[in-house]
XYZ file of N, CA, C and O in Angstrom:
256
model
N 3.627 -10.557 -5.738
C 3.940 -9.176 -5.539
C 3.555 -8.513 -6.372
O 3.179 -8.117 -6.707
N 4.164 -8.895 -7.454
C 4.174 -7.682 -9.112
C 2.328 -8.043 -8.954
O 1.665 -6.365 -9.587
N 1.076 -8.887 -8.773
C 0.248 -8.342 -8.823
C -0.431 -7.911 -8.420
O -1.350 -6.366 -8.644
N -0.233 -7.745 -7.009
C -0.095 -7.063 -5.437
C -0.363 -5.119 -5.904
O -0.084 -4.647 -5.983
N 1.473 -5.603 -6.289
C 1.704 -3.625 -7.650
C 1.444 -3.358 -7.972
O 0.881 -2.044 -8.210
N 0.412 -4.379 -9.208
C -0.377 -3.662 -10.315
C -1.682 -3.319 -9.293
O -2.843 -1.947 -10.038
N -1.990 -4.205 -8.748
C -3.405 -3.038 -7.973
C -3.395 -2.418 -7.129
O -4.235 -1.170 -7.016
N -1.876 -1.819 -6.787
C -1.948 -1.070 -6.124
C -1.620 0.253 -6.717
O -2.125 1.834 -6.769
N -1.090 0.438 -7.659
C -0.725 1.204 -9.296
C -1.755 1.977 -9.827
O -2.246 3.127 -9.551
N -2.744 0.817 -9.725
C -4.907 1.570 -10.454
C -5.173 1.887 -9.411
O -5.837 2.799 -9.057
N -5.312 1.358 -7.642
C -5.743 2.405 -7.191
C -5.473 3.823 -6.647
O -5.857 4.333 -6.510
N -4.106 3.998 -7.254
C -2.971 5.182 -6.939
C -3.776 5.993 -7.681
O -3.567 7.313 -7.159
N -3.756 5.796 -9.259
C -4.551 6.248 -10.093
C -5.250 6.983 -9.641
O -5.974 8.697 -10.494
N -6.390 6.677 -9.184
C -7.713 7.035 -8.515
C -7.626 8.658 -7.209
O -8.417 9.328 -6.464
N -6.020 8.261 -6.937
C -5.971 9.546 -5.614
C -4.951 8.917 -4.603
O -5.566 7.536 -4.491
N -5.032 9.509 -3.566
C -3.872 8.417 -2.268
C -5.122 7.990 -1.298
O -5.764 8.071 -2.115
N -4.117 7.027 -0.774
C -5.582 6.640 0.075
C -4.342 6.243 1.425
O -3.319 6.514 1.101
N -5.091 5.878 2.454
C -4.527 5.766 3.476
C -4.392 4.143 3.683
O -4.672 3.353 2.592
N -2.775 3.848 4.110
C -2.505 2.808 4.468
C -3.538 1.564 4.356
O -3.315 0.548 4.431
N -4.498 1.252 5.513
C -4.762 1.199 6.264
C -5.890 0.589 5.034
O -6.255 -0.860 5.470
N -6.396 0.979 4.555
C -7.383 0.324 3.367
C -6.686 -0.228 2.783
O -7.742 -1.577 1.983
N -5.849 -0.204 2.191
C -5.377 -1.717 1.224
C -6.209 -2.829 2.300
O -5.083 -4.633 2.026
N -6.058 -2.920 3.783
C -5.893 -4.348 4.443
C -7.161 -4.606 5.015
O -7.838 -5.104 5.533
N -8.363 -3.678 4.350
C -9.357 -3.606 4.800
C -10.317 -5.113 4.202
O -11.266 -5.436 4.665
N -9.889 -5.578 2.939
C -10.947 -7.391 3.086
C -10.336 -7.914 3.454
O -9.468 -7.834 4.422
N -10.903 -9.088 3.741
C -10.934 -10.208 4.175
C -9.267 -11.134 3.398
O -9.798 -11.916 3.038
N -8.397 -11.052 4.067
C -7.689 -11.534 3.520
C -6.965 -12.586 4.220
O -6.737 -12.058 5.016
N -6.152 -13.643 3.823
C -5.568 -14.465 4.797
C -4.100 -13.828 5.031
O -3.174 -12.242 4.233
N -3.346 -14.408 5.728
C -1.755 -14.132 6.388
C -1.206 -13.467 4.957
O -0.207 -12.564 4.894
N -1.143 -14.512 4.090
C -0.540 -14.425 3.171
C 0.126 -13.584 2.015
O 0.702 -12.908 1.602
N -1.297 -12.943 2.033
C -1.751 -12.705 0.981
C -1.238 -10.778 1.968
O -1.173 -9.505 0.848
N -1.801 -10.661 3.782
C -1.546 -9.129 4.260
C 0.253 -9.053 3.483
O 0.894 -7.985 3.507
N 1.201 -10.137 3.820
C 2.384 -9.794 3.616
C 2.930 -9.478 2.143
O 3.629 -9.253 2.004
N 1.611 -10.066 0.862
C 2.536 -10.010 -0.536
C 2.496 -8.296 -0.549
O 2.465 -7.868 -0.719
N 0.990 -7.763 0.529
C 0.523 -6.184 0.215
C 1.702 -5.475 0.740
O 1.837 -4.366 -0.328
N 1.917 -5.878 1.541
C 3.144 -5.540 3.035
C 3.966 -5.171 2.059
O 5.041 -3.863 1.384
N 4.923 -6.369 0.934
C 6.039 -6.225 -0.083
C 5.861 -5.607 -1.346
O 6.547 -4.462 -1.589
N 4.735 -5.311 -1.175
C 4.107 -4.869 -2.823
C 4.262 -3.025 -2.887
O 4.805 -2.220 -3.190
N 4.388 -2.784 -0.753
C 3.779 -1.206 -0.792
C 5.689 -1.375 -0.384
O 5.864 0.299 -0.984
N 6.473 -1.627 0.189
C 7.760 -1.640 0.238
C 8.271 -1.466 -1.237
O 9.159 -0.924 -1.442
N 8.107 -2.763 -2.432
C 8.873 -2.039 -3.332
C 8.257 -1.469 -3.914
O 9.534 -1.050 -4.855
N 7.098 -0.739 -3.808
C 7.043 0.311 -5.073
C 7.632 1.362 -4.848
O 7.120 2.756 -4.856
N 7.799 1.646 -2.744
C 8.563 2.675 -2.472
C 9.464 3.099 -2.659
O 10.677 3.464 -3.779
N 10.855 1.650 -2.710
C 11.714 1.402 -3.329
C 11.998 2.158 -4.741
O 13.357 2.631 -5.063
N 11.186 1.710 -6.013
C 10.966 1.404 -7.285
C 10.672 3.984 -7.370
O 10.611 3.900 -8.680
N 10.552 4.318 -5.859
C 9.990 5.561 -6.622
C 8.769 5.958 -7.449
O 8.366 6.736 -7.780
N 8.068 4.747 -6.796
C 6.851 4.639 -7.811
C 5.297 5.550 -6.816
O 4.438 5.029 -7.389
N 5.917 5.247 -5.371
C 4.779 5.438 -4.463
C 5.440 6.145 -3.283
O 6.734 5.992 -3.135
N 4.888 7.341 -2.849
C 5.194 8.550 -1.740
C 4.123 7.836 -0.556
O 3.417 7.207 -0.686
N 5.534 7.920 0.836
C 4.176 6.932 1.327
C 4.935 8.187 2.649
O 6.066 8.798 2.829
N 3.668 8.615 2.797
C 3.661 10.493 4.022
C 3.401 10.281 5.802
O 1.877 9.590 5.340
N 3.682 10.176 6.119
C 2.718 9.722 7.682
C 3.057 11.999 8.888
O 4.527 12.528 8.429
N 2.327 12.310 9.231
C 2.729 13.288 9.666
C 3.324 13.944 11.148
O 4.341 14.085 11.370
N 3.119 12.612 11.449
C 4.090 12.418 12.794
C 3.867 11.189 13.810
O 3.324 10.076 12.850
N 4.386 10.327 14.827
C 4.213 9.412 15.153
C 2.757 8.736 15.316
O 2.357 10.563 16.029
N 2.350 8.170 15.158
C 1.025 7.047 15.188
C 0.837 7.827 14.445
O -0.851 7.599 14.718
N 0.180 8.649 13.425
C -0.629 9.403 12.648
C -0.634 8.401 11.427
O -0.280 7.777 11.630
N -2.004 8.957 11.253
C -2.105 8.004 9.810
C -1.388 7.906 9.077
O -0.745 9.101 8.655
N -1.004 7.183 7.946
C 0.319 7.239 6.906
C -0.730 6.993 5.754
O -1.560 6.125 5.799
N -0.331 8.187 4.874
C -1.154 7.495 3.304
C 0.126 7.903 2.415
O 1.631 7.818 2.104
N -0.484 6.754 1.332
C 0.309 6.192 0.137
C -0.403 7.452 -0.972
O -1.085 7.601 -1.608
N 0.531 7.890 -1.841
C 0.178 8.625 -3.342
C 1.195 7.910 -4.195
O 2.404 7.545 -3.927
N 0.284 8.219 -5.667
C 1.415 7.926 -6.540
C 2.755 8.714 -6.540
O 2.215 10.523 -6.509
N 3.887 8.514 -7.097
C 5.055 9.479 -7.333
C 4.726 10.109 -8.449
O 4.868 10.073 -9.569
């Protein structure tokens, strides 16, 4: 999870991104789960913001 947190943090330094951009690579099930846990942990630590305009709208991630 720590490695994925670092990857996401580096990516967010370039600017915000769509949530689904994290999963566009050909990752295994375990890697997808780990990436999602990293998103939750970064959010819990207030190191990332998660925003969605409304139900079923695109989810955006940005640095906190």
